[in-house]
Amino acid sequence: MLHPELFVMLVQIFQESGPRLDLGQGQQDNEAAFATSTPFAAQNTTGSKALGITSLIIMVKARIWTLAKQPVGIPRKEDFSCIEKEVTECKNGDVIVEAEYLSVDPYMCFMAKKVPFGTPMIGTQVSRVIESKNPDLPVGSYVVAQAGWCTHARLPAKSFQIDNWFKRSEILIPLEPLPRSLGLGVIGMPGNTAYFGLLEVCKPKAGETVLVNAAAGAVGSTVVQIAKLKECKVIAFAGSDEKVAWLKELGADHAYNYKTTSVTDCLSEAAPEKINCYFDNVGGKFTADALSHMADYGRVAVCGSISNYTNDDHSDPYCDPVVKAKKLHIEGLNVNRWSDWTQGLEQMKEWVLEGKIKYRETVYEGFEKMPEAFIGLFSGDNIGKAVVKA
């Protein structure tokens, strides 16, 4: 059995000296291929002067969490199955990556309804390039890969050129001295969702009142802090007293546990002047209760509907007559909208380094914890961003 670092060294040596590494049967370019850096079989053929090998065949596999059946209600571990799959050949322009951190996000529950059984669960990971036939991505580079719940993947060259964020892989912006896991959180999609969603949809002005629910999550906690940077009054709701305490540390003017209080009573107390901006991550009854507290011409950014992801309630609180009566501007968020994506990441990084934006992570150790980490999102186990360290 070869050590992973020795494997990477051998790959580099053979790429430079000529012999071809056959990493499995080829597939179509648009199919993800999976690998591990630890081979379970290696074969020497004829000798060479340097290493006694002219052709090295390395069979490698990856672990992959697939969808075994459609979740009903809150996902369960038996809804997922862990399999192994052989890597396919790394072609010109491609890279093979090894996952370092993997993301779990509430939207995956909704998207799982579109995932065929037996195929990898969708998802994002920060991964390291372990083999490259792409001059822009040498071995040792880091990427944010749309590779799903897998330990390793082959990323075709065209996967870096797709317009759709949910399918596009990207080079990870330099994050030192910050942890690379932030590329999945406050300096990644959740951070940019908060940044663009609040500033370009809600467009808060100094002195205005901003309401945020699911405020202790990766997106919500960032919205709270950006709103304070813009000199707004912030009302935040979360699902535990511990989370409420953290929101107060982040600067929320009012923070409440929605499980032990009345949303209507809290908003009557905290916002007698009414709410100008509402960043909605929850939908459902919370939003139905909150809309009557909006100011005329209030702005609403609809980011998520986590209250409905695990049930069959398709009611829409935005059909309420109060929307028309208060002349509300309501706009849904989609991460594909903003072309200046890197600008947002750089701004979030700057604020984090300056101490203006704080973050927390709930880190699960081990790839086998993917289902547990995902399920925990729907029982409120995480504070800040939930990630799995592979």
PDB file of C-alpha atoms in Angstrom, residues 147-352:
ATOM      1  CA  ALA A 147     -18.124  17.442  -6.760  1.00  0.00           C
ATOM      2  CA  GLY A 148     -20.822  16.279  -4.363  1.00  0.00           C
ATOM      3  CA  TRP A 149     -20.407  14.077  -1.319  1.00  0.00           C
ATOM      4  CA  CYS A 150     -17.245  12.245  -2.362  1.00  0.00           C
ATOM      5  CA  THR A 151     -13.685  11.947  -1.136  1.00  0.00           C
ATOM      6  CA  HIS A 152     -12.097  12.433  -4.568  1.00  0.00           C
ATOM      7  CA  ALA A 153     -13.213  13.543  -8.009  1.00  0.00           C
ATOM      8  CA  ARG A 154     -12.001  14.172 -11.512  1.00  0.00           C
ATOM      9  CA  LEU A 155     -12.964  17.679 -12.605  1.00  0.00           C
ATOM     10  CA  PRO A 156     -13.142  18.109 -16.389  1.00  0.00           C
ATOM     11  CA  ALA A 157     -11.690  21.339 -17.759  1.00  0.00           C
ATOM     12  CA  LYS A 158     -15.126  22.626 -18.728  1.00  0.00           C
ATOM     13  CA  SER A 159     -16.421  22.359 -15.159  1.00  0.00           C
ATOM     14  CA  PHE A 160     -14.512  25.580 -14.436  1.00  0.00           C
ATOM     15  CA  GLN A 161     -16.298  27.428 -17.248  1.00  0.00           C
ATOM     16  CA  ILE A 162     -19.976  26.804 -16.414  1.00  0.00           C
ATOM     17  CA  ASP A 163     -22.198  29.806 -15.692  1.00  0.00           C
ATOM     18  CA  ASN A 164     -24.362  27.973 -13.146  1.00  0.00           C
ATOM     19  CA  TRP A 165     -22.778  28.260  -9.667  1.00  0.00           C
ATOM     20  CA  PHE A 166     -24.314  24.962  -8.552  1.00  0.00           C
ATOM     21  CA  LYS A 167     -22.329  23.160 -11.259  1.00  0.00           C
ATOM     22  CA  ARG A 168     -19.217  25.365 -11.558  1.00  0.00           C
ATOM     23  CA  SER A 169     -15.920  24.628  -9.817  1.00  0.00           C
ATOM     24  CA  GLU A 170     -13.608  27.542  -9.019  1.00  0.00           C
ATOM     25  CA  ILE A 171     -10.080  28.220  -7.897  1.00  0.00           C
ATOM     26  CA  LEU A 172     -10.092  28.941  -4.157  1.00  0.00           C
ATOM     27  CA  ILE A 173      -9.014  32.514  -3.494  1.00  0.00           C
ATOM     28  CA  PRO A 174      -5.945  32.765  -1.207  1.00  0.00           C
ATOM     29  CA  LEU A 175      -7.202  32.669   2.391  1.00  0.00           C
ATOM     30  CA  GLU A 176      -4.004  32.535   4.446  1.00  0.00           C
ATOM     31  CA  PRO A 177      -3.794  32.933   7.405  1.00  0.00           C
ATOM     32  CA  LEU A 178      -7.471  31.971   7.645  1.00  0.00           C
ATOM     33  CA  PRO A 179      -8.623  28.332   7.479  1.00  0.00           C
ATOM     34  CA  ARG A 180      -9.499  27.018   4.024  1.00  0.00           C
ATOM     35  CA  SER A 181     -12.863  25.827   5.334  1.00  0.00           C
ATOM     36  CA  LEU A 182     -14.038  29.447   5.160  1.00  0.00           C
ATOM     37  CA  GLY A 183     -14.209  28.977   1.391  1.00  0.00           C
ATOM     38  CA  LEU A 184     -17.411  27.056   2.128  1.00  0.00           C
ATOM     39  CA  GLY A 185     -18.732  29.597   4.602  1.00  0.00           C
ATOM     40  CA  VAL A 186     -18.253  33.253   5.326  1.00  0.00           C
ATOM     41  CA  ILE A 187     -15.802  33.648   2.394  1.00  0.00           C
ATOM     42  CA  GLY A 188     -17.816  31.396   0.131  1.00  0.00           C
ATOM     43  CA  MET A 189     -21.360  30.970  -1.085  1.00  0.00           C
ATOM     44  CA  PRO A 190     -23.052  31.703   2.280  1.00  0.00           C
ATOM     45  CA  GLY A 191     -21.005  34.863   2.779  1.00  0.00           C
ATOM     46  CA  ASN A 192     -21.724  36.121  -0.717  1.00  0.00           C
ATOM     47  CA  THR A 193     -25.413  35.275  -0.349  1.00  0.00           C
ATOM     48  CA  ALA A 194     -25.520  37.516   2.717  1.00  0.00           C
ATOM     49  CA  TYR A 195     -23.388  40.212   1.106  1.00  0.00           C
ATOM     50  CA  PHE A 196     -25.234  40.571  -2.187  1.00  0.00           C
ATOM     51  CA  GLY A 197     -28.649  39.623  -0.833  1.00  0.00           C
ATOM     52  CA  LEU A 198     -28.653  42.273   1.869  1.00  0.00           C
ATOM     53  CA  LEU A 199     -26.855  45.066   0.059  1.00  0.00           C
ATOM     54  CA  GLU A 200     -28.318  44.674  -3.432  1.00  0.00           C
ATOM     55  CA  VAL A 201     -31.809  43.376  -2.667  1.00  0.00           C
ATOM     56  CA  CYS A 202     -32.708  44.851   0.718  1.00  0.00           C
ATOM     57  CA  LYS A 203     -30.524  47.944   0.192  1.00  0.00           C
ATOM     58  CA  PRO A 204     -30.512  48.982   3.868  1.00  0.00           C
ATOM     59  CA  LYS A 205     -29.945  52.588   4.853  1.00  0.00           C
ATOM     60  CA  ALA A 206     -28.373  53.820   8.078  1.00  0.00           C
ATOM     61  CA  GLY A 207     -30.981  54.003  10.827  1.00  0.00           C
ATOM     62  CA  GLU A 208     -33.352  51.501   9.233  1.00  0.00           C
ATOM     63  CA  THR A 209     -34.571  48.325  10.967  1.00  0.00           C
ATOM     64  CA  VAL A 210     -33.491  44.929   9.597  1.00  0.00           C
ATOM     65  CA  LEU A 211     -35.097  41.600  10.554  1.00  0.00           C
ATOM     66  CA  VAL A 212     -33.173  38.335  10.127  1.00  0.00           C
ATOM     67  CA  ASN A 213     -34.385  34.797  10.914  1.00  0.00           C
ATOM     68  CA  ALA A 214     -32.266  31.636  11.158  1.00  0.00           C
ATOM     69  CA  ALA A 215     -29.813  34.298  12.260  1.00  0.00           C
ATOM     70  CA  ALA A 216     -27.236  32.001  13.863  1.00  0.00           C
ATOM     71  CA  GLY A 217     -26.625  30.087  10.646  1.00  0.00           C
ATOM     72  CA  ALA A 218     -23.899  30.666   8.088  1.00  0.00           C
ATOM     73  CA  VAL A 219     -25.913  33.193   6.063  1.00  0.00           C
ATOM     74  CA  GLY A 220     -28.002  34.770   8.807  1.00  0.00           C
ATOM     75  CA  SER A 221     -25.098  35.524  11.160  1.00  0.00           C
ATOM     76  CA  THR A 222     -23.295  37.284   8.332  1.00  0.00           C
ATOM     77  CA  VAL A 223     -26.382  39.323   7.446  1.00  0.00           C
ATOM     78  CA  VAL A 224     -26.634  40.479  11.069  1.00  0.00           C
ATOM     79  CA  GLN A 225     -23.068  41.785  11.040  1.00  0.00           C
ATOM     80  CA  ILE A 226     -23.222  43.460   7.624  1.00  0.00           C
ATOM     81  CA  ALA A 227     -26.424  45.224   8.675  1.00  0.00           C
ATOM     82  CA  LYS A 228     -24.625  46.552  11.756  1.00  0.00           C
ATOM     83  CA  LEU A 229     -21.717  47.711   9.579  1.00  0.00           C
ATOM     84  CA  LYS A 230     -24.319  49.699   7.632  1.00  0.00           C
ATOM     85  CA  GLU A 231     -25.510  51.277  10.922  1.00  0.00           C
ATOM     86  CA  CYS A 232     -28.890  49.573  10.985  1.00  0.00           C
ATOM     87  CA  LYS A 233     -30.974  48.398  13.914  1.00  0.00           C
ATOM     88  CA  VAL A 234     -31.023  44.582  13.814  1.00  0.00           C
ATOM     89  CA  ILE A 235     -33.653  42.176  15.136  1.00  0.00           C
ATOM     90  CA  ALA A 236     -32.539  38.540  14.999  1.00  0.00           C
ATOM     91  CA  PHE A 237     -34.248  35.213  15.711  1.00  0.00           C
ATOM     92  CA  ALA A 238     -32.644  31.821  16.298  1.00  0.00           C
ATOM     93  CA  GLY A 239     -33.601  28.474  17.824  1.00  0.00           C
ATOM     94  CA  SER A 240     -31.747  28.263  21.146  1.00  0.00           C
ATOM     95  CA  ASP A 241     -30.655  30.460  24.034  1.00  0.00           C
ATOM     96  CA  GLU A 242     -27.015  29.713  23.201  1.00  0.00           C
ATOM     97  CA  LYS A 243     -27.531  31.028  19.671  1.00  0.00           C
ATOM     98  CA  VAL A 244     -29.349  34.091  20.980  1.00  0.00           C
ATOM     99  CA  ALA A 245     -26.388  34.873  23.246  1.00  0.00           C
ATOM    100  CA  TRP A 246     -24.013  34.643  20.271  1.00  0.00           C
ATOM    101  CA  LEU A 247     -26.205  36.964  18.199  1.00  0.00           C
ATOM    102  CA  LYS A 248     -26.004  39.547  20.940  1.00  0.00           C
ATOM    103  CA  GLU A 249     -22.210  39.192  20.861  1.00  0.00           C
ATOM    104  CA  LEU A 250     -22.373  39.902  17.117  1.00  0.00           C
ATOM    105  CA  GLY A 251     -24.167  43.177  17.804  1.00  0.00           C
ATOM    106  CA  ALA A 252     -27.851  42.357  17.266  1.00  0.00           C
ATOM    107  CA  ASP A 253     -29.929  45.023  19.004  1.00  0.00           C
ATOM    108  CA  HIS A 254     -32.655  42.488  19.793  1.00  0.00           C
ATOM    109  CA  ALA A 255     -32.268  38.708  19.689  1.00  0.00           C
ATOM    110  CA  TYR A 256     -34.958  36.137  20.463  1.00  0.00           C
ATOM    111  CA  ASN A 257     -35.433  32.381  20.693  1.00  0.00           C
ATOM    112  CA  TYR A 258     -38.399  31.797  18.396  1.00  0.00           C
ATOM    113  CA  LYS A 259     -39.113  28.465  20.113  1.00  0.00           C
ATOM    114  CA  THR A 260     -39.853  30.082  23.480  1.00  0.00           C
ATOM    115  CA  THR A 261     -41.326  33.433  22.454  1.00  0.00           C
ATOM    116  CA  SER A 262     -44.048  34.867  20.258  1.00  0.00           C
ATOM    117  CA  VAL A 263     -42.711  36.334  17.018  1.00  0.00           C
ATOM    118  CA  THR A 264     -45.591  38.804  16.896  1.00  0.00           C
ATOM    119  CA  ASP A 265     -45.091  39.974  20.492  1.00  0.00           C
ATOM    120  CA  CYS A 266     -41.328  40.302  20.052  1.00  0.00           C
ATOM    121  CA  LEU A 267     -41.654  42.379  16.887  1.00  0.00           C
ATOM    122  CA  SER A 268     -44.301  44.616  18.460  1.00  0.00           C
ATOM    123  CA  GLU A 269     -41.856  45.290  21.278  1.00  0.00           C
ATOM    124  CA  ALA A 270     -38.647  45.596  19.252  1.00  0.00           C
ATOM    125  CA  ALA A 271     -39.949  47.397  16.155  1.00  0.00           C
ATOM    126  CA  PRO A 272     -42.774  49.801  16.982  1.00  0.00           C
ATOM    127  CA  GLU A 273     -41.469  51.858  14.057  1.00  0.00           C
ATOM    128  CA  LYS A 274     -41.920  48.801  11.777  1.00  0.00           C
ATOM    129  CA  ILE A 275     -39.362  46.837   9.751  1.00  0.00           C
ATOM    130  CA  ASN A 276     -37.747  48.246   6.627  1.00  0.00           C
ATOM    131  CA  CYS A 277     -35.724  45.210   5.512  1.00  0.00           C
ATOM    132  CA  TYR A 278     -36.463  41.525   6.046  1.00  0.00           C
ATOM    133  CA  PHE A 279     -33.907  38.834   5.175  1.00  0.00           C
ATOM    134  CA  ASP A 280     -35.967  35.652   5.128  1.00  0.00           C
ATOM    135  CA  ASN A 281     -34.284  32.250   5.492  1.00  0.00           C
ATOM    136  CA  VAL A 282     -37.268  30.436   6.943  1.00  0.00           C
ATOM    137  CA  GLY A 283     -40.598  31.220   5.262  1.00  0.00           C
ATOM    138  CA  GLY A 284     -43.702  29.485   6.623  1.00  0.00           C
ATOM    139  CA  LYS A 285     -45.496  30.666   9.749  1.00  0.00           C
ATOM    140  CA  PHE A 286     -42.599  32.869  10.853  1.00  0.00           C
ATOM    141  CA  THR A 287     -42.900  34.954   7.699  1.00  0.00           C
ATOM    142  CA  ALA A 288     -46.690  35.004   7.896  1.00  0.00           C
ATOM    143  CA  ASP A 289     -46.385  36.512  11.383  1.00  0.00           C
ATOM    144  CA  ALA A 290     -43.621  38.935  10.422  1.00  0.00           C
ATOM    145  CA  LEU A 291     -45.119  40.549   7.320  1.00  0.00           C
ATOM    146  CA  SER A 292     -47.711  42.554   9.234  1.00  0.00           C
ATOM    147  CA  HIS A 293     -44.833  44.285  11.025  1.00  0.00           C
ATOM    148  CA  MET A 294     -43.248  45.528   7.801  1.00  0.00           C
ATOM    149  CA  ALA A 295     -43.162  49.235   7.018  1.00  0.00           C
ATOM    150  CA  ASP A 296     -44.813  50.530   3.881  1.00  0.00           C
ATOM    151  CA  TYR A 297     -42.539  49.981   0.886  1.00  0.00           C
ATOM    152  CA  GLY A 298     -40.456  47.531   2.924  1.00  0.00           C
ATOM    153  CA  ARG A 299     -37.931  45.306   1.120  1.00  0.00           C
ATOM    154  CA  VAL A 300     -37.804  41.534   1.520  1.00  0.00           C
ATOM    155  CA  ALA A 301     -34.976  39.243   0.367  1.00  0.00           C
ATOM    156  CA  VAL A 302     -36.292  35.670   0.116  1.00  0.00           C
ATOM    157  CA  CYS A 303     -33.183  33.558   0.640  1.00  0.00           C
ATOM    158  CA  GLY A 304     -34.613  30.250   1.814  1.00  0.00           C
ATOM    159  CA  SER A 305     -37.602  28.404   3.197  1.00  0.00           C
ATOM    160  CA  ILE A 306     -36.061  25.955   5.629  1.00  0.00           C
ATOM    161  CA  SER A 307     -39.364  25.535   7.487  1.00  0.00           C
ATOM    162  CA  ASN A 308     -40.820  23.875   4.386  1.00  0.00           C
ATOM    163  CA  TYR A 309     -37.843  21.794   3.210  1.00  0.00           C
ATOM    164  CA  THR A 310     -38.807  18.810   5.361  1.00  0.00           C
ATOM    165  CA  ASN A 311     -42.601  18.843   5.001  1.00  0.00           C
ATOM    166  CA  ASP A 312     -45.267  19.025   2.326  1.00  0.00           C
ATOM    167  CA  ASP A 313     -46.514  22.483   3.299  1.00  0.00           C
ATOM    168  CA  HIS A 314     -46.494  24.469   0.075  1.00  0.00           C
ATOM    169  CA  SER A 315     -48.424  27.447   1.420  1.00  0.00           C
ATOM    170  CA  ASP A 316     -46.991  30.806   0.445  1.00  0.00           C
ATOM    171  CA  PRO A 317     -47.049  33.533   3.109  1.00  0.00           C
ATOM    172  CA  TYR A 318     -46.270  36.087   0.416  1.00  0.00           C
ATOM    173  CA  CYS A 319     -49.784  35.646  -0.990  1.00  0.00           C
ATOM    174  CA  ASP A 320     -51.107  37.431   2.097  1.00  0.00           C
ATOM    175  CA  PRO A 321     -53.060  40.646   1.337  1.00  0.00           C
ATOM    176  CA  VAL A 322     -50.632  42.521   3.624  1.00  0.00           C
ATOM    177  CA  VAL A 323     -48.040  42.350   0.822  1.00  0.00           C
ATOM    178  CA  LYS A 324     -50.270  44.445  -1.399  1.00  0.00           C
ATOM    179  CA  ALA A 325     -51.511  46.694   1.378  1.00  0.00           C
ATOM    180  CA  LYS A 326     -47.997  47.611   2.470  1.00  0.00           C
ATOM    181  CA  LYS A 327     -46.668  47.816  -1.091  1.00  0.00           C
ATOM    182  CA  LEU A 328     -43.770  45.507  -0.253  1.00  0.00           C
ATOM    183  CA  HIS A 329     -40.884  44.815  -2.617  1.00  0.00           C
ATOM    184  CA  ILE A 330     -40.177  41.069  -2.474  1.00  0.00           C
ATOM    185  CA  GLU A 331     -37.319  39.496  -4.363  1.00  0.00           C
ATOM    186  CA  GLY A 332     -35.945  35.979  -4.416  1.00  0.00           C
ATOM    187  CA  LEU A 333     -32.207  35.324  -4.206  1.00  0.00           C
ATOM    188  CA  ASN A 334     -30.239  33.172  -6.630  1.00  0.00           C
ATOM    189  CA  VAL A 335     -26.471  32.949  -6.380  1.00  0.00           C
ATOM    190  CA  ASN A 336     -26.185  32.810 -10.179  1.00  0.00           C
ATOM    191  CA  ARG A 337     -27.318  36.419 -10.417  1.00  0.00           C
ATOM    192  CA  TRP A 338     -24.092  38.207  -9.445  1.00  0.00           C
ATOM    193  CA  SER A 339     -21.245  38.283 -11.937  1.00  0.00           C
ATOM    194  CA  ASP A 340     -18.879  40.086  -9.535  1.00  0.00           C
ATOM    195  CA  TRP A 341     -18.671  36.992  -7.354  1.00  0.00           C
ATOM    196  CA  THR A 342     -14.964  37.301  -6.556  1.00  0.00           C
ATOM    197  CA  GLN A 343     -15.410  40.920  -5.502  1.00  0.00           C
ATOM    198  CA  GLY A 344     -17.829  39.772  -2.821  1.00  0.00           C
ATOM    199  CA  LEU A 345     -15.424  37.093  -1.603  1.00  0.00           C
ATOM    200  CA  GLU A 346     -12.568  39.582  -1.385  1.00  0.00           C
ATOM    201  CA  GLN A 347     -14.711  42.039   0.588  1.00  0.00           C
ATOM    202  CA  MET A 348     -15.803  39.336   3.019  1.00  0.00           C
ATOM    203  CA  LYS A 349     -12.182  38.243   3.470  1.00  0.00           C
ATOM    204  CA  GLU A 350     -11.145  41.830   4.191  1.00  0.00           C
ATOM    205  CA  TRP A 351     -13.864  42.252   6.805  1.00  0.00           C
ATOM    206  CA  VAL A 352     -12.949  38.964   8.483  1.00  0.00           C
TER     207      VAL A 352
END
